[in-house]
Amino acid sequence: MSTTQSDRLRGLLEPLVTARGLDLEEIELSKAGKRRMLRIVVDSDEGVELDACAELSREASDLLDASDVMGEDEYVLEVSSPGADRPLSEHRHYVRATGRLVKFQLSADGEKGAGELVARILGVDDEGLDLEVPGVKGRKATTRRIAFTDIAKARVEIEFNRKDKKEEEA
């Protein structure tokens, strides 16, 4: 997708998305056979309900049809929330992942060098993260601090056996 079209789409859709209390995470335009596929990814601190995606899809469709940003060719519109294992790249992504287990790829210029780290996010501030590194072979978990500048990539790890916060409180 050209930068100009991407900017026009973002300019058109972002006010609609933010009016719903959501963040516009991604806009992706790709080919799907003879048609084009426009994928809009939205999120919020509380997550995104299916009904909210459906309502936003209807409103975005009306807005796009009333504008010339997509041109005359047919397209398929998809509005969704990011997957559970999406990459963490913005400060708000780390805040939303607090309490979750995350796999980090650390940059070579970091305090302890390059490498991989799997840890639970305990806290987030403007400079970095406070983490709990699980113990190995019966050892206790340890805490660690990493700066955002030391993170090359980060992705939430899916945990099938972890209790939800609400279950733990009950």
Tab-separated table of N, CA and C in Angstrom:
chain	number	residue	atom	x	y	z
A	1	MET	N	0.851	-1.165	0.000
A	1	MET	CA	0.000	0.000	0.000
A	1	MET	C	0.896	1.227	0.000
A	2	SER	N	0.592	2.165	-0.864
A	2	SER	CA	1.414	3.368	-0.948
A	2	SER	C	1.265	4.179	0.330
A	3	THR	N	2.313	4.913	0.652
A	3	THR	CA	2.300	5.727	1.861
A	3	THR	C	1.175	6.752	1.794
A	4	THR	N	0.966	7.320	0.628
A	4	THR	CA	-0.083	8.312	0.479
A	4	THR	C	-1.449	7.700	0.775
A	5	GLN	N	-1.742	6.531	0.214
A	5	GLN	CA	-3.022	5.886	0.463
A	5	GLN	C	-3.135	5.473	1.930
A	6	SER	N	-2.065	4.983	2.488
A	6	SER	CA	-2.044	4.603	3.897
A	6	SER	C	-2.346	5.817	4.776
A	7	ASP	N	-1.709	6.937	4.475
A	7	ASP	CA	-1.941	8.163	5.242
A	7	ASP	C	-3.381	8.639	5.094
A	8	ARG	N	-3.933	8.552	3.897
A	8	ARG	CA	-5.316	8.970	3.654
A	8	ARG	C	-6.285	8.054	4.411
A	9	LEU	N	-6.030	6.750	4.374
A	9	LEU	CA	-6.879	5.811	5.110
A	9	LEU	C	-6.817	6.088	6.614
A	10	ARG	N	-5.609	6.279	7.125
A	10	ARG	CA	-5.441	6.560	8.558
A	10	ARG	C	-6.149	7.857	8.916
A	11	GLY	N	-5.976	8.895	8.104
A	11	GLY	CA	-6.621	10.176	8.359
A	11	GLY	C	-8.138	10.080	8.358
A	12	LEU	N	-8.679	9.226	7.516
A	12	LEU	CA	-10.121	9.037	7.415
A	12	LEU	C	-10.672	8.186	8.573
A	13	LEU	N	-9.957	7.099	8.903
A	13	LEU	CA	-10.471	6.120	9.861
A	13	LEU	C	-10.114	6.397	11.319
A	14	GLU	N	-8.985	7.034	11.558
A	14	GLU	CA	-8.546	7.220	12.946
A	14	GLU	C	-9.549	8.013	13.788
A	15	PRO	N	-10.135	9.113	13.294
A	15	PRO	CA	-11.131	9.814	14.113
A	15	PRO	C	-12.340	8.933	14.466
A	16	LEU	N	-12.761	8.096	13.543
A	16	LEU	CA	-13.879	7.182	13.783
A	16	LEU	C	-13.519	6.170	14.874
A	17	VAL	N	-12.321	5.629	14.784
A	17	VAL	CA	-11.853	4.626	15.747
A	17	VAL	C	-11.674	5.251	17.134
A	18	THR	N	-11.021	6.403	17.201
A	18	THR	CA	-10.783	7.035	18.506
A	18	THR	C	-12.083	7.516	19.151
A	19	ALA	N	-13.072	7.893	18.338
A	19	ALA	CA	-14.380	8.286	18.881
A	19	ALA	C	-15.048	7.116	19.598
A	20	ARG	N	-14.670	5.902	19.265
A	20	ARG	CA	-15.202	4.693	19.901
A	20	ARG	C	-14.373	4.288	21.119
A	21	GLY	N	-13.342	5.079	21.449
A	21	GLY	CA	-12.489	4.753	22.585
A	21	GLY	C	-11.487	3.657	22.274
A	22	LEU	N	-11.179	3.477	20.991
A	22	LEU	CA	-10.247	2.433	20.550
A	22	LEU	C	-8.982	3.046	19.976
A	23	ASP	N	-7.947	2.249	19.880
A	23	ASP	CA	-6.694	2.644	19.229
A	23	ASP	C	-6.618	1.979	17.867
A	24	LEU	N	-6.258	2.733	16.848
A	24	LEU	CA	-6.047	2.171	15.515
A	24	LEU	C	-4.632	1.621	15.482
A	25	GLU	N	-4.504	0.304	15.546
A	25	GLU	CA	-3.202	-0.346	15.624
A	25	GLU	C	-2.557	-0.532	14.253
A	26	GLU	N	-3.365	-0.901	13.269
A	26	GLU	CA	-2.782	-1.251	11.969
A	26	GLU	C	-3.826	-1.117	10.869
A	27	ILE	N	-3.357	-0.694	9.699
A	27	ILE	CA	-4.160	-0.707	8.483
A	27	ILE	C	-3.338	-1.456	7.451
A	28	GLU	N	-3.924	-2.489	6.865
A	28	GLU	CA	-3.196	-3.297	5.880
A	28	GLU	C	-4.087	-3.493	4.657
A	29	LEU	N	-3.547	-3.145	3.507
A	29	LEU	CA	-4.261	-3.338	2.248
A	29	LEU	C	-3.481	-4.357	1.436
A	30	SER	N	-4.163	-5.452	1.034
A	30	SER	CA	-3.479	-6.504	0.286
A	30	SER	C	-4.409	-7.057	-0.786
A	31	LYS	N	-3.853	-7.850	-1.685
A	31	LYS	CA	-4.640	-8.500	-2.726
A	31	LYS	C	-5.229	-9.793	-2.185
A	32	ALA	N	-6.494	-10.043	-2.531
A	32	ALA	CA	-7.155	-11.305	-2.189
A	32	ALA	C	-7.845	-11.776	-3.461
A	33	GLY	N	-7.110	-12.483	-4.301
A	33	GLY	CA	-7.641	-12.883	-5.606
A	33	GLY	C	-7.769	-11.660	-6.491
A	34	LYS	N	-8.963	-11.457	-7.053
A	34	LYS	CA	-9.192	-10.290	-7.905
A	34	LYS	C	-9.556	-9.052	-7.090
A	35	ARG	N	-9.878	-9.264	-5.837
A	35	ARG	CA	-10.269	-8.162	-4.968
A	35	ARG	C	-9.124	-7.723	-4.081
A	36	ARG	N	-9.334	-6.598	-3.454
A	36	ARG	CA	-8.384	-6.113	-2.455
A	36	ARG	C	-8.981	-6.359	-1.078
A	37	MET	N	-8.115	-6.567	-0.109
A	37	MET	CA	-8.524	-6.799	1.279
A	37	MET	C	-7.995	-5.637	2.121
A	38	LEU	N	-8.896	-4.930	2.787
A	38	LEU	CA	-8.514	-3.862	3.704
A	38	LEU	C	-8.753	-4.381	5.110
A	39	ARG	N	-7.666	-4.545	5.856
A	39	ARG	CA	-7.748	-5.061	7.227
A	39	ARG	C	-7.437	-3.912	8.185
A	40	ILE	N	-8.353	-3.684	9.110
A	40	ILE	CA	-8.187	-2.652	10.125
A	40	ILE	C	-8.106	-3.355	11.472
A	41	VAL	N	-7.028	-3.107	12.211
A	41	VAL	CA	-6.830	-3.736	13.512
A	41	VAL	C	-6.963	-2.660	14.588
A	42	VAL	N	-7.866	-2.901	15.544
A	42	VAL	CA	-8.119	-1.957	16.627
A	42	VAL	C	-7.961	-2.654	17.971
A	43	ASP	N	-7.677	-1.865	19.010
A	43	ASP	CA	-7.509	-2.420	20.341
A	43	ASP	C	-7.859	-1.358	21.373
A	44	SER	N	-7.959	-1.768	22.623
A	44	SER	CA	-8.142	-0.842	23.737
A	44	SER	C	-7.582	-1.502	24.989
A	45	ASP	N	-7.505	-0.734	26.059
A	45	ASP	CA	-6.987	-1.281	27.317
A	45	ASP	C	-7.853	-2.419	27.840
A	46	GLU	N	-9.138	-2.394	27.529
A	46	GLU	CA	-10.064	-3.428	27.985
A	46	GLU	C	-10.260	-4.523	26.956
A	47	GLY	N	-9.574	-4.446	25.814
A	47	GLY	CA	-9.795	-5.390	24.738
A	47	GLY	C	-10.924	-4.889	23.852
A	48	VAL	N	-11.281	-5.669	22.845
A	48	VAL	CA	-12.308	-5.265	21.891
A	48	VAL	C	-13.318	-6.395	21.747
A	49	GLU	N	-14.574	-6.081	21.965
A	49	GLU	CA	-15.650	-7.056	21.827
A	49	GLU	C	-15.990	-7.242	20.345
A	50	LEU	N	-16.515	-8.396	20.014
A	50	LEU	CA	-16.922	-8.705	18.647
A	50	LEU	C	-17.975	-7.722	18.144
A	51	ASP	N	-18.926	-7.363	19.001
A	51	ASP	CA	-19.970	-6.410	18.616
A	51	ASP	C	-19.374	-5.050	18.249
A	52	ALA	N	-18.334	-4.628	18.974
A	52	ALA	CA	-17.686	-3.350	18.680
A	52	ALA	C	-17.006	-3.401	17.316
A	53	CYS	N	-16.393	-4.537	16.983
A	53	CYS	CA	-15.766	-4.703	15.662
A	53	CYS	C	-16.819	-4.655	14.557
A	54	ALA	N	-17.956	-5.305	14.774
A	54	ALA	CA	-19.024	-5.331	13.778
A	54	ALA	C	-19.591	-3.934	13.550
A	55	GLU	N	-19.830	-3.201	14.626
A	55	GLU	CA	-20.363	-1.842	14.506
A	55	GLU	C	-19.363	-0.926	13.810
A	56	LEU	N	-18.102	-1.034	14.208
A	56	LEU	CA	-17.060	-0.219	13.578
A	56	LEU	C	-16.926	-0.569	12.100
A	57	SER	N	-17.067	-1.838	11.760
A	57	SER	CA	-16.986	-2.275	10.364
A	57	SER	C	-18.076	-1.613	9.525
A	58	ARG	N	-19.300	-1.593	10.049
A	58	ARG	CA	-20.410	-0.954	9.315
A	58	ARG	C	-20.146	0.535	9.110
A	59	GLU	N	-19.701	1.212	10.170
A	59	GLU	CA	-19.456	2.644	10.080
A	59	GLU	C	-18.274	2.953	9.168
A	60	ALA	N	-17.212	2.150	9.257
A	60	ALA	CA	-16.043	2.351	8.401
A	60	ALA	C	-16.407	2.110	6.944
A	61	SER	N	-17.227	1.102	6.688
A	61	SER	CA	-17.667	0.801	5.329
A	61	SER	C	-18.431	1.980	4.737
A	62	ASP	N	-19.354	2.544	5.505
A	62	ASP	CA	-20.110	3.710	5.035
A	62	ASP	C	-19.186	4.887	4.765
A	63	LEU	N	-18.241	5.104	5.653
A	63	LEU	CA	-17.297	6.207	5.510
A	63	LEU	C	-16.407	6.021	4.279
A	64	LEU	N	-15.914	4.802	4.086
A	64	LEU	CA	-15.059	4.503	2.937
A	64	LEU	C	-15.832	4.622	1.627
A	65	ASP	N	-17.081	4.143	1.618
A	65	ASP	CA	-17.901	4.216	0.403
A	65	ASP	C	-18.218	5.661	0.032
A	66	ALA	N	-18.348	6.530	1.035
A	66	ALA	CA	-18.662	7.932	0.785
A	66	ALA	C	-17.431	8.727	0.337
A	67	SER	N	-16.249	8.168	0.535
A	67	SER	CA	-15.016	8.849	0.122
A	67	SER	C	-14.460	8.185	-1.133
A	68	ASP	N	-13.405	8.760	-1.669
A	68	ASP	CA	-12.769	8.186	-2.857
A	68	ASP	C	-11.438	7.507	-2.527
A	69	VAL	N	-11.164	7.321	-1.239
A	69	VAL	CA	-9.853	6.819	-0.823
A	69	VAL	C	-9.562	5.396	-1.327
A	70	MET	N	-10.605	4.576	-1.515
A	70	MET	CA	-10.390	3.207	-1.990
A	70	MET	C	-10.551	3.089	-3.504
A	71	GLY	N	-10.896	4.174	-4.176
A	71	GLY	CA	-11.060	4.121	-5.624
A	71	GLY	C	-12.334	3.372	-6.001
A	72	GLU	N	-12.393	2.949	-7.259
A	72	GLU	CA	-13.599	2.300	-7.789
A	72	GLU	C	-13.574	0.776	-7.662
A	73	ASP	N	-12.403	0.186	-7.482
A	73	ASP	CA	-12.287	-1.274	-7.428
A	73	ASP	C	-12.935	-1.837	-6.166
A	74	GLU	N	-13.428	-3.082	-6.274
A	74	GLU	CA	-14.039	-3.750	-5.129
A	74	GLU	C	-12.980	-4.080	-4.078
A	75	TYR	N	-13.440	-4.127	-2.849
A	75	TYR	CA	-12.553	-4.518	-1.754
A	75	TYR	C	-13.378	-5.196	-0.667
A	76	VAL	N	-12.688	-5.977	0.152
A	76	VAL	CA	-13.292	-6.636	1.302
A	76	VAL	C	-12.738	-5.939	2.538
A	77	LEU	N	-13.619	-5.567	3.451
A	77	LEU	CA	-13.219	-4.880	4.677
A	77	LEU	C	-13.271	-5.860	5.837
A	78	GLU	N	-12.207	-5.890	6.615
A	78	GLU	CA	-12.145	-6.728	7.814
A	78	GLU	C	-11.701	-5.864	8.978
A	79	VAL	N	-12.488	-5.827	10.031
A	79	VAL	CA	-12.138	-5.103	11.250
A	79	VAL	C	-11.960	-6.143	12.343
A	80	SER	N	-10.810	-6.120	13.003
A	80	SER	CA	-10.550	-7.121	14.039
A	80	SER	C	-9.668	-6.542	15.128
A	81	SER	N	-9.519	-7.314	16.181
A	81	SER	CA	-8.575	-6.971	17.243
A	81	SER	C	-7.286	-7.739	16.975
A	82	PRO	N	-6.188	-7.287	17.553
A	82	PRO	CA	-4.935	-8.001	17.320
A	82	PRO	C	-4.977	-9.383	17.969
A	83	GLY	N	-4.233	-10.301	17.418
A	83	GLY	CA	-4.161	-11.641	18.004
A	83	GLY	C	-3.448	-11.603	19.341
A	84	ALA	N	-3.657	-12.615	20.129
A	84	ALA	CA	-3.057	-12.684	21.463
A	84	ALA	C	-1.536	-12.707	21.410
A	85	ASP	N	-0.975	-13.202	20.317
A	85	ASP	CA	0.480	-13.316	20.225
A	85	ASP	C	1.089	-12.263	19.312
A	86	ARG	N	0.418	-11.138	19.149
A	86	ARG	CA	0.930	-10.089	18.273
A	86	ARG	C	2.202	-9.483	18.857
A	87	PRO	N	3.059	-8.915	18.022
A	87	PRO	CA	4.277	-8.273	18.526
A	87	PRO	C	3.937	-7.055	19.388
A	88	LEU	N	4.711	-6.840	20.416
A	88	LEU	CA	4.565	-5.657	21.258
A	88	LEU	C	5.534	-4.603	20.729
A	89	SER	N	5.026	-3.459	20.338
A	89	SER	CA	5.902	-2.444	19.773
A	89	SER	C	5.672	-1.048	20.346
A	90	GLU	N	4.513	-0.807	20.922
A	90	GLU	CA	4.186	0.497	21.497
A	90	GLU	C	4.140	0.378	23.021
A	91	HIS	N	4.378	1.494	23.692
A	91	HIS	CA	4.324	1.528	25.153
A	91	HIS	C	3.006	0.947	25.662
A	92	ARG	N	1.891	1.326	25.009
A	92	ARG	CA	0.569	0.855	25.454
A	92	ARG	C	0.435	-0.661	25.328
A	93	HIS	N	1.157	-1.277	24.383
A	93	HIS	CA	1.105	-2.729	24.234
A	93	HIS	C	1.690	-3.406	25.472
A	94	TYR	N	2.807	-2.851	25.983
A	94	TYR	CA	3.442	-3.418	27.166
A	94	TYR	C	2.555	-3.233	28.403
A	95	VAL	N	1.918	-2.060	28.504
A	95	VAL	CA	1.009	-1.814	29.627
A	95	VAL	C	-0.129	-2.831	29.601
A	96	ARG	N	-0.685	-3.075	28.417
A	96	ARG	CA	-1.787	-4.029	28.289
A	96	ARG	C	-1.343	-5.460	28.556
A	97	ALA	N	-0.057	-5.725	28.407
A	97	ALA	CA	0.467	-7.080	28.616
A	97	ALA	C	0.961	-7.297	30.046
A	98	THR	N	0.758	-6.337	30.915
A	98	THR	CA	1.177	-6.495	32.309
A	98	THR	C	0.511	-7.742	32.898
A	99	GLY	N	1.327	-8.572	33.529
A	99	GLY	CA	0.848	-9.832	34.088
A	99	GLY	C	1.010	-11.008	33.139
A	100	ARG	N	1.315	-10.726	31.887
A	100	ARG	CA	1.446	-11.787	30.872
A	100	ARG	C	2.908	-12.221	30.729
A	101	LEU	N	3.096	-13.435	30.256
A	101	LEU	CA	4.409	-13.972	29.960
A	101	LEU	C	4.790	-13.513	28.551
A	102	VAL	N	5.999	-12.974	28.405
A	102	VAL	CA	6.436	-12.403	27.133
A	102	VAL	C	7.810	-12.958	26.763
A	103	LYS	N	7.980	-13.228	25.469
A	103	LYS	CA	9.284	-13.668	24.953
A	103	LYS	C	9.968	-12.447	24.334
A	104	PHE	N	11.131	-12.099	24.869
A	104	PHE	CA	11.885	-10.930	24.424
A	104	PHE	C	13.103	-11.352	23.615
A	105	GLN	N	13.354	-10.672	22.529
A	105	GLN	CA	14.632	-10.751	21.829
A	105	GLN	C	15.374	-9.479	22.228
A	106	LEU	N	16.491	-9.619	22.901
A	106	LEU	CA	17.227	-8.463	23.386
A	106	LEU	C	18.266	-8.039	22.359
A	107	SER	N	18.474	-6.740	22.255
A	107	SER	CA	19.435	-6.214	21.282
A	107	SER	C	20.857	-6.408	21.792
A	108	ALA	N	21.792	-6.440	20.871
A	108	ALA	CA	23.192	-6.703	21.197
A	108	ALA	C	23.800	-5.605	22.051
A	109	ASP	N	23.293	-4.389	21.954
A	109	ASP	CA	23.869	-3.288	22.717
A	109	ASP	C	23.223	-3.122	24.093
A	110	GLY	N	22.431	-4.102	24.494
A	110	GLY	CA	21.775	-4.059	25.803
A	110	GLY	C	22.755	-4.294	26.935
A	111	GLU	N	22.290	-4.048	28.158
A	111	GLU	CA	23.127	-4.166	29.353
A	111	GLU	C	23.758	-5.545	29.496
A	112	LYS	N	22.989	-6.602	29.214
A	112	LYS	CA	23.514	-7.971	29.358
A	112	LYS	C	23.716	-8.641	28.000
A	113	GLY	N	23.725	-7.850	26.926
A	113	GLY	CA	23.979	-8.399	25.596
A	113	GLY	C	22.745	-8.998	24.946
A	114	ALA	N	22.955	-9.458	23.719
A	114	ALA	CA	21.853	-10.032	22.934
A	114	ALA	C	21.443	-11.367	23.520
A	115	GLY	N	20.242	-11.751	23.197
A	115	GLY	CA	19.764	-13.045	23.644
A	115	GLY	C	18.259	-13.067	23.720
A	116	GLU	N	17.781	-14.162	24.279
A	116	GLU	CA	16.344	-14.361	24.388
A	116	GLU	C	15.993	-14.461	25.865
A	117	LEU	N	14.865	-13.901	26.225
A	117	LEU	CA	14.424	-13.911	27.606
A	117	LEU	C	12.917	-14.118	27.619
A	118	VAL	N	12.458	-15.032	28.457
A	118	VAL	CA	11.022	-15.222	28.657
A	118	VAL	C	10.747	-14.825	30.104
A	119	ALA	N	9.846	-13.838	30.273
A	119	ALA	CA	9.569	-13.318	31.607
A	119	ALA	C	8.165	-12.719	31.653
A	120	ARG	N	7.657	-12.571	32.861
A	120	ARG	CA	6.335	-11.984	33.073
A	120	ARG	C	6.503	-10.496	33.366
A	121	ILE	N	5.682	-9.671	32.720
A	121	ILE	CA	5.743	-8.225	32.945
A	121	ILE	C	5.030	-7.905	34.257
A	122	LEU	N	5.784	-7.295	35.185
A	122	LEU	CA	5.222	-6.895	36.472
A	122	LEU	C	4.807	-5.435	36.470
A	123	GLY	N	5.573	-4.607	35.759
A	123	GLY	CA	5.294	-3.175	35.735
A	123	GLY	C	5.934	-2.518	34.537
A	124	VAL	N	5.373	-1.376	34.146
A	124	VAL	CA	5.852	-0.632	32.980
A	124	VAL	C	5.915	0.843	33.355
A	125	ASP	N	7.013	1.498	32.994
A	125	ASP	CA	7.086	2.947	33.133
A	125	ASP	C	7.639	3.523	31.831
A	126	ASP	N	8.005	4.779	31.827
A	126	ASP	CA	8.445	5.423	30.580
A	126	ASP	C	9.775	4.895	30.050
A	127	GLU	N	10.624	4.350	30.932
A	127	GLU	CA	11.951	3.900	30.500
A	127	GLU	C	12.048	2.410	30.186
A	128	GLY	N	11.212	1.607	30.855
A	128	GLY	CA	11.345	0.174	30.637
A	128	GLY	C	10.358	-0.656	31.436
A	129	LEU	N	10.765	-1.905	31.666
A	129	LEU	CA	9.887	-2.901	32.268
A	129	LEU	C	10.515	-3.540	33.492
A	130	ASP	N	9.669	-3.846	34.473
A	130	ASP	CA	10.067	-4.687	35.599
A	130	ASP	C	9.503	-6.061	35.302
A	131	LEU	N	10.374	-7.071	35.362
A	131	LEU	CA	10.001	-8.425	34.956
A	131	LEU	C	10.210	-9.431	36.072
A	132	GLU	N	9.464	-10.521	35.988
A	132	GLU	CA	9.685	-11.678	36.840
A	132	GLU	C	10.145	-12.803	35.922
A	133	VAL	N	11.373	-13.238	36.126
A	133	VAL	CA	11.933	-14.324	35.325
A	133	VAL	C	11.666	-15.637	36.067
A	134	PRO	N	10.895	-16.542	35.449
A	134	PRO	CA	10.567	-17.807	36.121
A	134	PRO	C	11.830	-18.591	36.486
A	135	GLY	N	11.776	-19.256	37.639
A	135	GLY	CA	12.889	-20.099	38.050
A	135	GLY	C	12.919	-21.376	37.227
A	136	VAL	N	14.112	-21.945	37.105
A	136	VAL	CA	14.285	-23.171	36.334
A	136	VAL	C	14.617	-24.303	37.301
A	137	LYS	N	14.000	-25.450	37.088
A	137	LYS	CA	14.267	-26.660	37.875
A	137	LYS	C	14.146	-26.417	39.376
A	138	GLY	N	12.990	-25.889	39.789
A	138	GLY	CA	12.723	-25.722	41.210
A	138	GLY	C	13.295	-24.465	41.837
A	139	ARG	N	14.048	-23.681	41.081
A	139	ARG	CA	14.599	-22.451	41.639
A	139	ARG	C	13.515	-21.381	41.695
A	140	LYS	N	13.721	-20.419	42.598
A	140	LYS	CA	12.759	-19.324	42.738
A	140	LYS	C	12.858	-18.372	41.547
A	141	ALA	N	11.734	-17.734	41.282
A	141	ALA	CA	11.713	-16.706	40.240
A	141	ALA	C	12.557	-15.515	40.704
A	142	THR	N	13.143	-14.804	39.756
A	142	THR	CA	13.934	-13.615	40.062
A	142	THR	C	13.313	-12.421	39.340
A	143	THR	N	13.661	-11.226	39.795
A	143	THR	CA	13.176	-10.023	39.125
A	143	THR	C	14.307	-9.430	38.309
A	144	ARG	N	13.901	-8.707	37.267
A	144	ARG	CA	14.883	-8.092	36.374
A	144	ARG	C	14.266	-6.846	35.773
A	145	ARG	N	15.074	-5.887	35.502
A	145	ARG	CA	14.640	-4.647	34.862
A	145	ARG	C	15.299	-4.575	33.492
A	146	ILE	N	14.507	-4.267	32.468
A	146	ILE	CA	15.094	-4.023	31.145
A	146	ILE	C	14.546	-2.716	30.589
A	147	ALA	N	15.384	-2.032	29.861
A	147	ALA	CA	15.000	-0.771	29.226
A	147	ALA	C	14.369	-1.067	27.868
A	148	PHE	N	13.459	-0.204	27.441
A	148	PHE	CA	12.852	-0.372	26.115
A	148	PHE	C	13.915	-0.391	25.019
A	149	THR	N	14.991	0.376	25.215
A	149	THR	CA	16.052	0.444	24.203
A	149	THR	C	16.803	-0.882	24.061
A	150	ASP	N	16.686	-1.771	25.058
A	150	ASP	CA	17.353	-3.074	25.007
A	150	ASP	C	16.502	-4.151	24.320
A	151	ILE	N	15.273	-3.813	23.954
A	151	ILE	CA	14.355	-4.786	23.365
A	151	ILE	C	14.364	-4.675	21.844
A	152	ALA	N	14.753	-5.759	21.172
A	152	ALA	CA	14.695	-5.797	19.711
A	152	ALA	C	13.299	-6.221	19.261
A	153	LYS	N	12.734	-7.242	19.917
A	153	LYS	CA	11.388	-7.744	19.619
A	153	LYS	C	10.778	-8.296	20.893
A	154	ALA	N	9.445	-8.260	20.938
A	154	ALA	CA	8.743	-8.850	22.075
A	154	ALA	C	7.385	-9.358	21.603
A	155	ARG	N	7.000	-10.509	22.144
A	155	ARG	CA	5.721	-11.120	21.766
A	155	ARG	C	5.172	-11.875	22.972
A	156	VAL	N	3.865	-11.704	23.214
A	156	VAL	CA	3.208	-12.403	24.317
A	156	VAL	C	3.227	-13.903	24.034
A	157	GLU	N	3.532	-14.671	25.048
A	157	GLU	CA	3.495	-16.126	24.966
A	157	GLU	C	2.110	-16.590	25.404
A	158	ILE	N	1.542	-17.494	24.667
A	158	ILE	CA	0.231	-18.035	25.014
A	158	ILE	C	0.405	-19.038	26.154
A	159	GLU	N	-0.375	-18.862	27.218
A	159	GLU	CA	-0.328	-19.764	28.359
A	159	GLU	C	-1.672	-20.462	28.476
A	160	PHE	N	-1.676	-21.765	28.329
A	160	PHE	CA	-2.918	-22.518	28.393
A	160	PHE	C	-3.305	-22.893	29.816
A	161	ASN	N	-2.351	-22.929	30.729
A	161	ASN	CA	-2.660	-23.381	32.082
A	161	ASN	C	-2.626	-22.256	33.110
A	162	ARG	N	-2.492	-21.020	32.697
A	162	ARG	CA	-2.454	-19.898	33.629
A	162	ARG	C	-3.870	-19.468	33.973
A	163	LYS	N	-4.110	-19.235	35.264
A	163	LYS	CA	-5.418	-18.767	35.695
A	163	LYS	C	-5.571	-17.296	35.327
A	164	ASP	N	-6.776	-16.940	34.933
A	164	ASP	CA	-7.121	-15.551	34.642
A	164	ASP	C	-7.115	-14.769	35.955
A	165	LYS	N	-6.811	-13.470	35.909
A	165	LYS	CA	-6.814	-12.634	37.111
A	165	LYS	C	-8.136	-12.724	37.850
A	166	LYS	N	-9.242	-12.750	37.116
A	166	LYS	CA	-10.563	-12.812	37.740
A	166	LYS	C	-10.757	-14.123	38.491
A	167	GLU	N	-10.197	-15.216	37.946
A	167	GLU	CA	-10.305	-16.512	38.624
A	167	GLU	C	-9.489	-16.517	39.905
A	168	GLU	N	-8.310	-15.852	39.878
A	168	GLU	CA	-7.442	-15.812	41.043
A	168	GLU	C	-8.083	-15.009	42.166
A	169	GLU	N	-8.834	-13.938	41.823
A	169	GLU	CA	-9.469	-13.095	42.810
A	169	GLU	C	-10.689	-13.753	43.433
A	170	ALA	N	-11.305	-14.702	42.736
A	170	ALA	CA	-12.552	-15.337	43.217
A	170	ALA	C	-12.286	-16.334	44.318
